[in-house]
Amino acid sequence: MTMLRLAGDLAVGRLGYGAMQLPGPQVWGPPANPDNALAVLRRAVELGVTHIDTSDAYGPHVANELIRQALHPYPDDLVIATKVGVARDEWRSFNAAAKPAELREQVEENLARLGRARLDLVYLRVGGDGLLHPDETPFAESFATLAGLRERGLIRHLGLSGVTVEQLKEAREIAPVVAVQNRYHLLDRGGEDVLRACEEQGVAFVPYFPLAAGLLRPGLDTSQLPPGMAPSAAQERTLDEVSARHGATRAQVALAWLLGRSPAVLAIPGTTSLAHLEENVAAADLVLTGEDRAALDAL
């Protein structure tokens, strides 16, 4: 698996694992099969995954507790990234929570539940999908709080999630940013400007929902989705044609396309299926042709 270095000192495989699906439905409570969740995490590391993305808001607390139970003491090369700036309520919503005191508490909670003295990478969640009740704390004040925790040695590197090019610029004037996590996938390229800014500035770009929240896998019931969210018949045909040429799956093609889109991309597909995990990791070795990429780019 090819590697990418964050800030020149932290090497991660370009295809990692996202832990958001590990808790129960709606990212709430424990999984129905905790043993399976632990097995998925352990198998990911066995397959060479060195980058796990999580948040103490997943569960809440469940994803981090599962990661610790499955993998602690951690392999020396394992990088665990987490997100702060968001909290859950009794309705299972994700709400902005980016006041300085809230951020300090969230960092401490991540440290405690993951069993670490320092967090490898902490993203400040600013905007994006599903975030309710935006926080009125100025963005610069929130990011400066995390920069202060970095100076204290509690955080190794800082990242941003759900941001614009302008917010990336503002944050980099306060402290170094090594990664940005925005929504981006084969059928949704609204974050192209942020991706290109990251590429130019030597910042990793980590697309969340890299498989369109599962929509790029066949067989998913899309009948209840709003118009335009599910792949069209023509898009599915193109995906299937490219997949057939390589003896690959749609998901593998979509991930290979992402990794080939820019050398700055780190993909973090999540799953609770051991079979899908192995399928996803194998996508790191799939090389698309120029013809393949042209067809997929046209989608």
PDB file of C-alpha atoms in Angstrom:
ATOM      1  CA  MET A   1       0.000   0.000   0.000  1.00  0.00           C
ATOM      2  CA  THR A   2       1.345   3.430  -0.912  1.00  0.00           C
ATOM      3  CA  MET A   3       1.991   5.839   1.948  1.00  0.00           C
ATOM      4  CA  LEU A   4       1.497   9.549   2.537  1.00  0.00           C
ATOM      5  CA  ARG A   5       3.418  11.565   5.131  1.00  0.00           C
ATOM      6  CA  LEU A   6       1.529  14.096   7.229  1.00  0.00           C
ATOM      7  CA  ALA A   7       3.727  17.153   7.813  1.00  0.00           C
ATOM      8  CA  GLY A   8       6.670  15.048   6.708  1.00  0.00           C
ATOM      9  CA  ASP A   9       6.810  13.006   9.927  1.00  0.00           C
ATOM     10  CA  LEU A  10       3.721  10.798  10.251  1.00  0.00           C
ATOM     11  CA  ALA A  11       3.393   8.094   7.596  1.00  0.00           C
ATOM     12  CA  VAL A  12      -0.044   6.601   6.898  1.00  0.00           C
ATOM     13  CA  GLY A  13      -1.333   4.198   4.277  1.00  0.00           C
ATOM     14  CA  ARG A  14      -3.457   5.958   1.693  1.00  0.00           C
ATOM     15  CA  LEU A  15      -6.355   3.568   2.321  1.00  0.00           C
ATOM     16  CA  GLY A  16      -7.466   3.553   5.950  1.00  0.00           C
ATOM     17  CA  TYR A  17     -10.574   2.676   7.927  1.00  0.00           C
ATOM     18  CA  GLY A  18     -13.432   4.876   9.167  1.00  0.00           C
ATOM     19  CA  ALA A  19     -14.990   3.810  12.479  1.00  0.00           C
ATOM     20  CA  MET A  20     -18.329   5.629  12.183  1.00  0.00           C
ATOM     21  CA  GLN A  21     -20.283   2.447  11.371  1.00  0.00           C
ATOM     22  CA  LEU A  22     -19.014   0.496  14.387  1.00  0.00           C
ATOM     23  CA  PRO A  23     -21.715   1.651  16.899  1.00  0.00           C
ATOM     24  CA  GLY A  24     -25.373   0.751  16.618  1.00  0.00           C
ATOM     25  CA  PRO A  25     -28.003   2.281  14.289  1.00  0.00           C
ATOM     26  CA  GLN A  26     -27.774   6.056  13.799  1.00  0.00           C
ATOM     27  CA  VAL A  27     -24.222   5.857  15.191  1.00  0.00           C
ATOM     28  CA  TRP A  28     -25.783   5.363  18.629  1.00  0.00           C
ATOM     29  CA  GLY A  29     -25.202   2.783  21.328  1.00  0.00           C
ATOM     30  CA  PRO A  30     -23.293  -0.486  21.106  1.00  0.00           C
ATOM     31  CA  PRO A  31     -23.259  -2.667  18.001  1.00  0.00           C
ATOM     32  CA  ALA A  32     -25.552  -5.653  17.808  1.00  0.00           C
ATOM     33  CA  ASN A  33     -22.477  -7.877  17.520  1.00  0.00           C
ATOM     34  CA  PRO A  34     -19.543  -6.408  19.474  1.00  0.00           C
ATOM     35  CA  ASP A  35     -17.321  -9.401  18.696  1.00  0.00           C
ATOM     36  CA  ASN A  36     -17.729  -8.725  14.985  1.00  0.00           C
ATOM     37  CA  ALA A  37     -16.802  -5.059  15.476  1.00  0.00           C
ATOM     38  CA  LEU A  38     -13.632  -6.074  17.310  1.00  0.00           C
ATOM     39  CA  ALA A  39     -12.822  -8.618  14.604  1.00  0.00           C
ATOM     40  CA  VAL A  40     -13.179  -5.968  11.873  1.00  0.00           C
ATOM     41  CA  LEU A  41     -10.765  -3.625  13.648  1.00  0.00           C
ATOM     42  CA  ARG A  42      -8.187  -6.355  14.223  1.00  0.00           C
ATOM     43  CA  ARG A  43      -8.481  -7.591  10.646  1.00  0.00           C
ATOM     44  CA  ALA A  44      -7.993  -4.063   9.314  1.00  0.00           C
ATOM     45  CA  VAL A  45      -4.636  -3.837  11.072  1.00  0.00           C
ATOM     46  CA  GLU A  46      -3.712  -7.351   9.895  1.00  0.00           C
ATOM     47  CA  LEU A  47      -4.394  -6.211   6.312  1.00  0.00           C
ATOM     48  CA  GLY A  48      -1.958  -3.321   6.681  1.00  0.00           C
ATOM     49  CA  VAL A  49      -4.296  -0.457   7.591  1.00  0.00           C
ATOM     50  CA  THR A  50      -2.287   2.151   9.531  1.00  0.00           C
ATOM     51  CA  HIS A  51      -4.869   4.963   9.646  1.00  0.00           C
ATOM     52  CA  ILE A  52      -8.116   4.724  11.633  1.00  0.00           C
ATOM     53  CA  ASP A  53     -10.547   7.647  11.710  1.00  0.00           C
ATOM     54  CA  THR A  54     -12.899   7.981  14.673  1.00  0.00           C
ATOM     55  CA  SER A  55     -14.641  10.388  17.057  1.00  0.00           C
ATOM     56  CA  ASP A  56     -15.808  10.173  20.667  1.00  0.00           C
ATOM     57  CA  ALA A  57     -19.183  11.368  19.320  1.00  0.00           C
ATOM     58  CA  TYR A  58     -19.621   8.001  17.577  1.00  0.00           C
ATOM     59  CA  GLY A  59     -21.818   6.093  19.990  1.00  0.00           C
ATOM     60  CA  PRO A  60     -21.155   8.364  21.795  1.00  0.00           C
ATOM     61  CA  HIS A  61     -17.908   6.869  23.127  1.00  0.00           C
ATOM     62  CA  VAL A  62     -18.614   3.433  21.608  1.00  0.00           C
ATOM     63  CA  ALA A  63     -16.253   3.596  18.624  1.00  0.00           C
ATOM     64  CA  ASN A  64     -13.302   4.744  20.716  1.00  0.00           C
ATOM     65  CA  GLU A  65     -13.938   2.117  23.372  1.00  0.00           C
ATOM     66  CA  LEU A  66     -14.074  -0.616  20.716  1.00  0.00           C
ATOM     67  CA  ILE A  67     -10.837   0.618  19.140  1.00  0.00           C
ATOM     68  CA  ARG A  68      -9.073   0.496  22.504  1.00  0.00           C
ATOM     69  CA  GLN A  69     -10.480  -2.927  23.344  1.00  0.00           C
ATOM     70  CA  ALA A  70      -9.486  -4.368  19.983  1.00  0.00           C
ATOM     71  CA  LEU A  71      -6.092  -2.805  19.412  1.00  0.00           C
ATOM     72  CA  HIS A  72      -4.509  -1.509  22.638  1.00  0.00           C
ATOM     73  CA  PRO A  73      -1.543  -1.584  23.098  1.00  0.00           C
ATOM     74  CA  TYR A  74      -1.432  -0.052  19.656  1.00  0.00           C
ATOM     75  CA  PRO A  75       1.036  -0.974  16.912  1.00  0.00           C
ATOM     76  CA  ASP A  76       3.796   1.612  16.621  1.00  0.00           C
ATOM     77  CA  ASP A  77       2.765   2.541  13.081  1.00  0.00           C
ATOM     78  CA  LEU A  78      -0.969   2.950  13.770  1.00  0.00           C
ATOM     79  CA  VAL A  79      -2.265   6.518  13.416  1.00  0.00           C
ATOM     80  CA  ILE A  80      -5.629   7.245  15.051  1.00  0.00           C
ATOM     81  CA  ALA A  81      -7.371  10.434  13.923  1.00  0.00           C
ATOM     82  CA  THR A  82     -10.354  11.821  15.833  1.00  0.00           C
ATOM     83  CA  LYS A  83     -12.794  14.728  15.550  1.00  0.00           C
ATOM     84  CA  VAL A  84     -13.950  17.311  18.083  1.00  0.00           C
ATOM     85  CA  GLY A  85     -16.340  20.249  17.906  1.00  0.00           C
ATOM     86  CA  VAL A  86     -19.471  18.121  17.905  1.00  0.00           C
ATOM     87  CA  ALA A  87     -21.641  16.529  20.601  1.00  0.00           C
ATOM     88  CA  ARG A  88     -24.709  14.277  20.660  1.00  0.00           C
ATOM     89  CA  ASP A  89     -28.077  14.907  22.289  1.00  0.00           C
ATOM     90  CA  GLU A  90     -30.910  12.644  23.448  1.00  0.00           C
ATOM     91  CA  TRP A  91     -32.444  12.771  19.962  1.00  0.00           C
ATOM     92  CA  ARG A  92     -29.194  11.318  18.549  1.00  0.00           C
ATOM     93  CA  SER A  93     -28.442  14.518  16.633  1.00  0.00           C
ATOM     94  CA  PHE A  94     -24.932  15.796  15.959  1.00  0.00           C
ATOM     95  CA  ASN A  95     -24.702  19.330  17.352  1.00  0.00           C
ATOM     96  CA  ALA A  96     -21.876  21.832  17.105  1.00  0.00           C
ATOM     97  CA  ALA A  97     -19.974  22.108  20.386  1.00  0.00           C
ATOM     98  CA  ALA A  98     -16.881  24.203  19.737  1.00  0.00           C
ATOM     99  CA  LYS A  99     -16.539  26.488  22.731  1.00  0.00           C
ATOM    100  CA  PRO A 100     -13.007  26.386  24.194  1.00  0.00           C
ATOM    101  CA  ALA A 101     -14.107  24.560  27.348  1.00  0.00           C
ATOM    102  CA  GLU A 102     -16.066  22.027  25.283  1.00  0.00           C
ATOM    103  CA  LEU A 103     -13.115  21.359  23.006  1.00  0.00           C
ATOM    104  CA  ARG A 104     -10.747  20.857  25.922  1.00  0.00           C
ATOM    105  CA  GLU A 105     -13.185  18.394  27.491  1.00  0.00           C
ATOM    106  CA  GLN A 106     -13.612  16.497  24.218  1.00  0.00           C
ATOM    107  CA  VAL A 107      -9.855  16.172  23.755  1.00  0.00           C
ATOM    108  CA  GLU A 108      -9.510  14.822  27.302  1.00  0.00           C
ATOM    109  CA  GLU A 109     -12.344  12.335  26.662  1.00  0.00           C
ATOM    110  CA  ASN A 110     -10.698  11.099  23.467  1.00  0.00           C
ATOM    111  CA  LEU A 111      -7.367  10.684  25.259  1.00  0.00           C
ATOM    112  CA  ALA A 112      -8.968   8.736  28.105  1.00  0.00           C
ATOM    113  CA  ARG A 113     -11.144   6.419  26.028  1.00  0.00           C
ATOM    114  CA  LEU A 114      -8.472   5.677  23.453  1.00  0.00           C
ATOM    115  CA  GLY A 115      -5.876   5.182  26.174  1.00  0.00           C
ATOM    116  CA  ARG A 116      -3.351   7.595  24.706  1.00  0.00           C
ATOM    117  CA  ALA A 117      -1.119  10.276  26.183  1.00  0.00           C
ATOM    118  CA  ARG A 118      -1.242  12.243  22.924  1.00  0.00           C
ATOM    119  CA  LEU A 119      -3.681  12.211  20.005  1.00  0.00           C
ATOM    120  CA  ASP A 120      -2.060  11.719  16.599  1.00  0.00           C
ATOM    121  CA  LEU A 121      -4.458  13.908  14.613  1.00  0.00           C
ATOM    122  CA  VAL A 122      -7.437  15.956  15.792  1.00  0.00           C
ATOM    123  CA  TYR A 123      -9.921  17.507  13.351  1.00  0.00           C
ATOM    124  CA  LEU A 124     -12.040  20.495  14.270  1.00  0.00           C
ATOM    125  CA  ARG A 125     -15.495  19.734  12.874  1.00  0.00           C
ATOM    126  CA  VAL A 126     -16.784  23.023  11.471  1.00  0.00           C
ATOM    127  CA  GLY A 127     -19.662  22.246   9.073  1.00  0.00           C
ATOM    128  CA  GLY A 128     -20.875  19.498   6.795  1.00  0.00           C
ATOM    129  CA  ASP A 129     -23.616  16.901   6.651  1.00  0.00           C
ATOM    130  CA  GLY A 130     -25.990  16.338   9.537  1.00  0.00           C
ATOM    131  CA  LEU A 131     -24.555  18.991  11.856  1.00  0.00           C
ATOM    132  CA  LEU A 132     -27.379  20.773  13.719  1.00  0.00           C
ATOM    133  CA  HIS A 133     -27.479  23.880  15.886  1.00  0.00           C
ATOM    134  CA  PRO A 134     -24.330  25.636  14.662  1.00  0.00           C
ATOM    135  CA  ASP A 135     -22.055  26.986  17.365  1.00  0.00           C
ATOM    136  CA  GLU A 136     -21.676  30.762  17.641  1.00  0.00           C
ATOM    137  CA  THR A 137     -18.061  30.514  18.792  1.00  0.00           C
ATOM    138  CA  PRO A 138     -15.795  32.248  16.241  1.00  0.00           C
ATOM    139  CA  PHE A 139     -13.992  29.700  14.089  1.00  0.00           C
ATOM    140  CA  ALA A 140     -10.583  31.236  14.829  1.00  0.00           C
ATOM    141  CA  GLU A 141     -11.178  31.007  18.585  1.00  0.00           C
ATOM    142  CA  SER A 142     -12.086  27.325  18.362  1.00  0.00           C
ATOM    143  CA  PHE A 143      -9.081  26.456  16.237  1.00  0.00           C
ATOM    144  CA  ALA A 144      -6.755  28.515  18.441  1.00  0.00           C
ATOM    145  CA  THR A 145      -7.942  26.437  21.409  1.00  0.00           C
ATOM    146  CA  LEU A 146      -6.818  23.244  19.681  1.00  0.00           C
ATOM    147  CA  ALA A 147      -3.568  24.925  18.675  1.00  0.00           C
ATOM    148  CA  GLY A 148      -2.974  25.632  22.366  1.00  0.00           C
ATOM    149  CA  LEU A 149      -3.569  21.968  23.235  1.00  0.00           C
ATOM    150  CA  ARG A 150      -1.090  21.050  20.528  1.00  0.00           C
ATOM    151  CA  GLU A 151       1.473  23.345  22.125  1.00  0.00           C
ATOM    152  CA  ARG A 152       0.854  21.552  25.438  1.00  0.00           C
ATOM    153  CA  GLY A 153       1.705  18.242  23.785  1.00  0.00           C
ATOM    154  CA  LEU A 154      -1.781  16.693  23.930  1.00  0.00           C
ATOM    155  CA  ILE A 155      -2.177  16.749  20.137  1.00  0.00           C
ATOM    156  CA  ARG A 156       0.456  15.928  17.537  1.00  0.00           C
ATOM    157  CA  HIS A 157      -1.226  17.324  14.417  1.00  0.00           C
ATOM    158  CA  LEU A 158      -4.308  19.399  13.630  1.00  0.00           C
ATOM    159  CA  GLY A 159      -6.930  18.989  10.922  1.00  0.00           C
ATOM    160  CA  LEU A 160     -10.242  20.499   9.809  1.00  0.00           C
ATOM    161  CA  SER A 161     -13.545  18.939   8.773  1.00  0.00           C
ATOM    162  CA  GLY A 162     -16.356  20.483   6.740  1.00  0.00           C
ATOM    163  CA  VAL A 163     -14.497  23.644   5.773  1.00  0.00           C
ATOM    164  CA  THR A 164     -14.111  26.049   2.873  1.00  0.00           C
ATOM    165  CA  VAL A 165     -10.935  27.185   1.169  1.00  0.00           C
ATOM    166  CA  GLU A 166     -11.202  30.455   3.098  1.00  0.00           C
ATOM    167  CA  GLN A 167     -11.466  28.672   6.457  1.00  0.00           C
ATOM    168  CA  LEU A 168      -8.453  26.531   5.586  1.00  0.00           C
ATOM    169  CA  LYS A 169      -6.485  29.692   4.894  1.00  0.00           C
ATOM    170  CA  GLU A 170      -7.644  31.295   8.153  1.00  0.00           C
ATOM    171  CA  ALA A 171      -6.698  28.241  10.190  1.00  0.00           C
ATOM    172  CA  ARG A 172      -3.239  27.956   8.634  1.00  0.00           C
ATOM    173  CA  GLU A 173      -2.504  31.485   9.798  1.00  0.00           C
ATOM    174  CA  ILE A 174      -3.029  30.239  13.385  1.00  0.00           C
ATOM    175  CA  ALA A 175      -1.312  26.829  13.313  1.00  0.00           C
ATOM    176  CA  PRO A 176      -0.241  24.150  10.800  1.00  0.00           C
ATOM    177  CA  VAL A 177      -3.052  22.070   9.259  1.00  0.00           C
ATOM    178  CA  VAL A 178      -2.026  18.629   8.022  1.00  0.00           C
ATOM    179  CA  ALA A 179      -5.382  17.249   6.835  1.00  0.00           C
ATOM    180  CA  VAL A 180      -8.879  18.313   5.765  1.00  0.00           C
ATOM    181  CA  GLN A 181     -11.875  15.982   5.897  1.00  0.00           C
ATOM    182  CA  ASN A 182     -14.753  17.021   3.613  1.00  0.00           C
ATOM    183  CA  ARG A 183     -17.473  15.130   1.776  1.00  0.00           C
ATOM    184  CA  TYR A 184     -16.267  14.003  -1.635  1.00  0.00           C
ATOM    185  CA  HIS A 185     -16.778  10.917  -3.778  1.00  0.00           C
ATOM    186  CA  LEU A 186     -17.172   9.759  -7.350  1.00  0.00           C
ATOM    187  CA  LEU A 187     -20.695  11.181  -7.701  1.00  0.00           C
ATOM    188  CA  ASP A 188     -20.273  14.295  -5.521  1.00  0.00           C
ATOM    189  CA  ARG A 189     -17.332  16.571  -6.237  1.00  0.00           C
ATOM    190  CA  GLY A 190     -18.587  19.695  -4.523  1.00  0.00           C
ATOM    191  CA  GLY A 191     -15.363  19.799  -2.519  1.00  0.00           C
ATOM    192  CA  GLU A 192     -13.110  19.965  -5.584  1.00  0.00           C
ATOM    193  CA  ASP A 193     -11.864  23.472  -4.727  1.00  0.00           C
ATOM    194  CA  VAL A 194     -10.831  22.382  -1.231  1.00  0.00           C
ATOM    195  CA  LEU A 195      -9.153  19.263  -2.628  1.00  0.00           C
ATOM    196  CA  ARG A 196      -7.082  21.357  -5.042  1.00  0.00           C
ATOM    197  CA  ALA A 197      -6.165  23.839  -2.304  1.00  0.00           C
ATOM    198  CA  CYS A 198      -4.972  20.960  -0.127  1.00  0.00           C
ATOM    199  CA  GLU A 199      -2.955  19.512  -2.974  1.00  0.00           C
ATOM    200  CA  GLU A 200      -1.251  22.855  -3.614  1.00  0.00           C
ATOM    201  CA  GLN A 201      -0.492  23.436   0.064  1.00  0.00           C
ATOM    202  CA  GLY A 202       0.776  19.969   0.973  1.00  0.00           C
ATOM    203  CA  VAL A 203      -2.288  19.157   3.101  1.00  0.00           C
ATOM    204  CA  ALA A 204      -3.881  15.692   3.046  1.00  0.00           C
ATOM    205  CA  PHE A 205      -7.471  15.552   1.800  1.00  0.00           C
ATOM    206  CA  VAL A 206      -9.605  12.871   3.483  1.00  0.00           C
ATOM    207  CA  PRO A 207     -13.002  12.411   1.801  1.00  0.00           C
ATOM    208  CA  TYR A 208     -15.720  11.210   4.117  1.00  0.00           C
ATOM    209  CA  PHE A 209     -18.500   9.036   2.677  1.00  0.00           C
ATOM    210  CA  PRO A 210     -15.989   7.842   0.036  1.00  0.00           C
ATOM    211  CA  LEU A 211     -18.516   5.243  -1.135  1.00  0.00           C
ATOM    212  CA  ALA A 212     -21.449   7.686  -1.007  1.00  0.00           C
ATOM    213  CA  ALA A 213     -22.607   6.172   2.305  1.00  0.00           C
ATOM    214  CA  GLY A 214     -22.903   2.772   0.624  1.00  0.00           C
ATOM    215  CA  LEU A 215     -24.772   3.965  -2.467  1.00  0.00           C
ATOM    216  CA  LEU A 216     -21.966   2.758  -4.708  1.00  0.00           C
ATOM    217  CA  ARG A 217     -22.502  -0.841  -3.640  1.00  0.00           C
ATOM    218  CA  PRO A 218     -25.120  -2.767  -5.669  1.00  0.00           C
ATOM    219  CA  GLY A 219     -28.285  -4.042  -4.040  1.00  0.00           C
ATOM    220  CA  LEU A 220     -28.931  -1.137  -1.687  1.00  0.00           C
ATOM    221  CA  ASP A 221     -32.584  -0.084  -1.519  1.00  0.00           C
ATOM    222  CA  THR A 222     -32.637   3.484  -2.851  1.00  0.00           C
ATOM    223  CA  SER A 223     -36.391   3.820  -3.314  1.00  0.00           C
ATOM    224  CA  GLN A 224     -36.819   6.128  -0.309  1.00  0.00           C
ATOM    225  CA  LEU A 225     -33.967   8.476  -1.176  1.00  0.00           C
ATOM    226  CA  PRO A 226     -34.546  12.009  -2.474  1.00  0.00           C
ATOM    227  CA  PRO A 227     -34.184  12.411  -6.270  1.00  0.00           C
ATOM    228  CA  GLY A 228     -30.602  12.734  -7.415  1.00  0.00           C
ATOM    229  CA  MET A 229     -28.967  10.990  -4.451  1.00  0.00           C
ATOM    230  CA  ALA A 230     -28.833   7.463  -5.851  1.00  0.00           C
ATOM    231  CA  PRO A 231     -26.692   6.625  -8.895  1.00  0.00           C
ATOM    232  CA  SER A 232     -28.561   6.818 -12.190  1.00  0.00           C
ATOM    233  CA  ALA A 233     -28.886   3.786 -14.432  1.00  0.00           C
ATOM    234  CA  ALA A 234     -26.298   5.307 -16.787  1.00  0.00           C
ATOM    235  CA  GLN A 235     -23.848   5.884 -13.938  1.00  0.00           C
ATOM    236  CA  GLU A 236     -24.305   2.333 -12.731  1.00  0.00           C
ATOM    237  CA  ARG A 237     -23.669   0.996 -16.243  1.00  0.00           C
ATOM    238  CA  THR A 238     -20.397   2.912 -16.468  1.00  0.00           C
ATOM    239  CA  LEU A 239     -19.308   1.659 -13.059  1.00  0.00           C
ATOM    240  CA  ASP A 240     -20.177  -1.903 -13.999  1.00  0.00           C
ATOM    241  CA  GLU A 241     -18.326  -1.659 -17.326  1.00  0.00           C
ATOM    242  CA  VAL A 242     -15.143  -0.442 -15.638  1.00  0.00           C
ATOM    243  CA  SER A 243     -15.516  -3.012 -12.870  1.00  0.00           C
ATOM    244  CA  ALA A 244     -15.926  -5.835 -15.383  1.00  0.00           C
ATOM    245  CA  ARG A 245     -12.723  -4.861 -17.207  1.00  0.00           C
ATOM    246  CA  HIS A 246     -10.763  -5.372 -13.994  1.00  0.00           C
ATOM    247  CA  GLY A 247     -12.715  -8.174 -12.337  1.00  0.00           C
ATOM    248  CA  ALA A 248     -13.379  -5.696  -9.525  1.00  0.00           C
ATOM    249  CA  THR A 249     -16.416  -4.392  -7.657  1.00  0.00           C
ATOM    250  CA  ARG A 250     -18.066  -0.982  -7.930  1.00  0.00           C
ATOM    251  CA  ALA A 251     -16.734  -0.056  -4.491  1.00  0.00           C
ATOM    252  CA  GLN A 252     -13.183  -0.961  -5.463  1.00  0.00           C
ATOM    253  CA  VAL A 253     -13.411   1.100  -8.635  1.00  0.00           C
ATOM    254  CA  ALA A 254     -14.800   4.090  -6.731  1.00  0.00           C
ATOM    255  CA  LEU A 255     -11.990   3.894  -4.164  1.00  0.00           C
ATOM    256  CA  ALA A 256      -9.306   3.460  -6.824  1.00  0.00           C
ATOM    257  CA  TRP A 257     -10.721   6.494  -8.633  1.00  0.00           C
ATOM    258  CA  LEU A 258     -10.487   8.522  -5.408  1.00  0.00           C
ATOM    259  CA  LEU A 259      -6.893   7.522  -4.740  1.00  0.00           C
ATOM    260  CA  GLY A 260      -5.968   8.374  -8.312  1.00  0.00           C
ATOM    261  CA  ARG A 261      -7.776  11.714  -8.224  1.00  0.00           C
ATOM    262  CA  SER A 262      -4.950  13.391  -6.325  1.00  0.00           C
ATOM    263  CA  PRO A 263      -1.795  12.297  -4.486  1.00  0.00           C
ATOM    264  CA  ALA A 264      -3.160  14.264  -1.510  1.00  0.00           C
ATOM    265  CA  VAL A 265      -6.132  11.892  -1.006  1.00  0.00           C
ATOM    266  CA  LEU A 266      -6.405   9.509   1.953  1.00  0.00           C
ATOM    267  CA  ALA A 267      -9.496   7.275   1.757  1.00  0.00           C
ATOM    268  CA  ILE A 268     -11.231   6.005   4.927  1.00  0.00           C
ATOM    269  CA  PRO A 269     -14.096   3.692   3.917  1.00  0.00           C
ATOM    270  CA  GLY A 270     -15.994   2.262   6.855  1.00  0.00           C
ATOM    271  CA  THR A 271     -17.796  -1.047   7.187  1.00  0.00           C
ATOM    272  CA  THR A 272     -18.935  -3.626   9.711  1.00  0.00           C
ATOM    273  CA  SER A 273     -18.448  -6.458   7.218  1.00  0.00           C
ATOM    274  CA  LEU A 274     -15.215  -8.439   7.144  1.00  0.00           C
ATOM    275  CA  ALA A 275     -15.826  -9.234   3.477  1.00  0.00           C
ATOM    276  CA  HIS A 276     -16.330  -5.571   2.576  1.00  0.00           C
ATOM    277  CA  LEU A 277     -13.255  -4.621   4.610  1.00  0.00           C
ATOM    278  CA  GLU A 278     -11.070  -6.986   2.607  1.00  0.00           C
ATOM    279  CA  GLU A 279     -12.683  -5.770  -0.604  1.00  0.00           C
ATOM    280  CA  ASN A 280     -11.999  -2.140   0.300  1.00  0.00           C
ATOM    281  CA  VAL A 281      -8.366  -2.699   1.276  1.00  0.00           C
ATOM    282  CA  ALA A 282      -7.727  -4.588  -1.980  1.00  0.00           C
ATOM    283  CA  ALA A 283      -8.778  -1.448  -3.887  1.00  0.00           C
ATOM    284  CA  ALA A 284      -5.426   0.118  -2.969  1.00  0.00           C
ATOM    285  CA  ASP A 285      -3.799  -2.171  -5.558  1.00  0.00           C
ATOM    286  CA  LEU A 286      -6.304  -1.515  -8.362  1.00  0.00           C
ATOM    287  CA  VAL A 287      -4.791   0.550 -11.184  1.00  0.00           C
ATOM    288  CA  LEU A 288      -7.294   2.206 -13.512  1.00  0.00           C
ATOM    289  CA  THR A 289      -6.430   2.929 -17.136  1.00  0.00           C
ATOM    290  CA  GLY A 290      -6.699   6.307 -18.776  1.00  0.00           C
ATOM    291  CA  GLU A 291      -9.844   5.091 -20.518  1.00  0.00           C
ATOM    292  CA  ASP A 292     -11.332   4.039 -17.176  1.00  0.00           C
ATOM    293  CA  ARG A 293     -10.559   7.371 -15.568  1.00  0.00           C
ATOM    294  CA  ALA A 294     -11.989   9.340 -18.468  1.00  0.00           C
ATOM    295  CA  ALA A 295     -15.252   7.389 -18.250  1.00  0.00           C
ATOM    296  CA  LEU A 296     -15.477   7.853 -14.492  1.00  0.00           C
ATOM    297  CA  ASP A 297     -14.498  11.510 -14.612  1.00  0.00           C
ATOM    298  CA  ALA A 298     -17.394  12.071 -17.003  1.00  0.00           C
ATOM    299  CA  LEU A 299     -19.866  10.914 -14.343  1.00  0.00           C
TER     300      LEU A 299
END
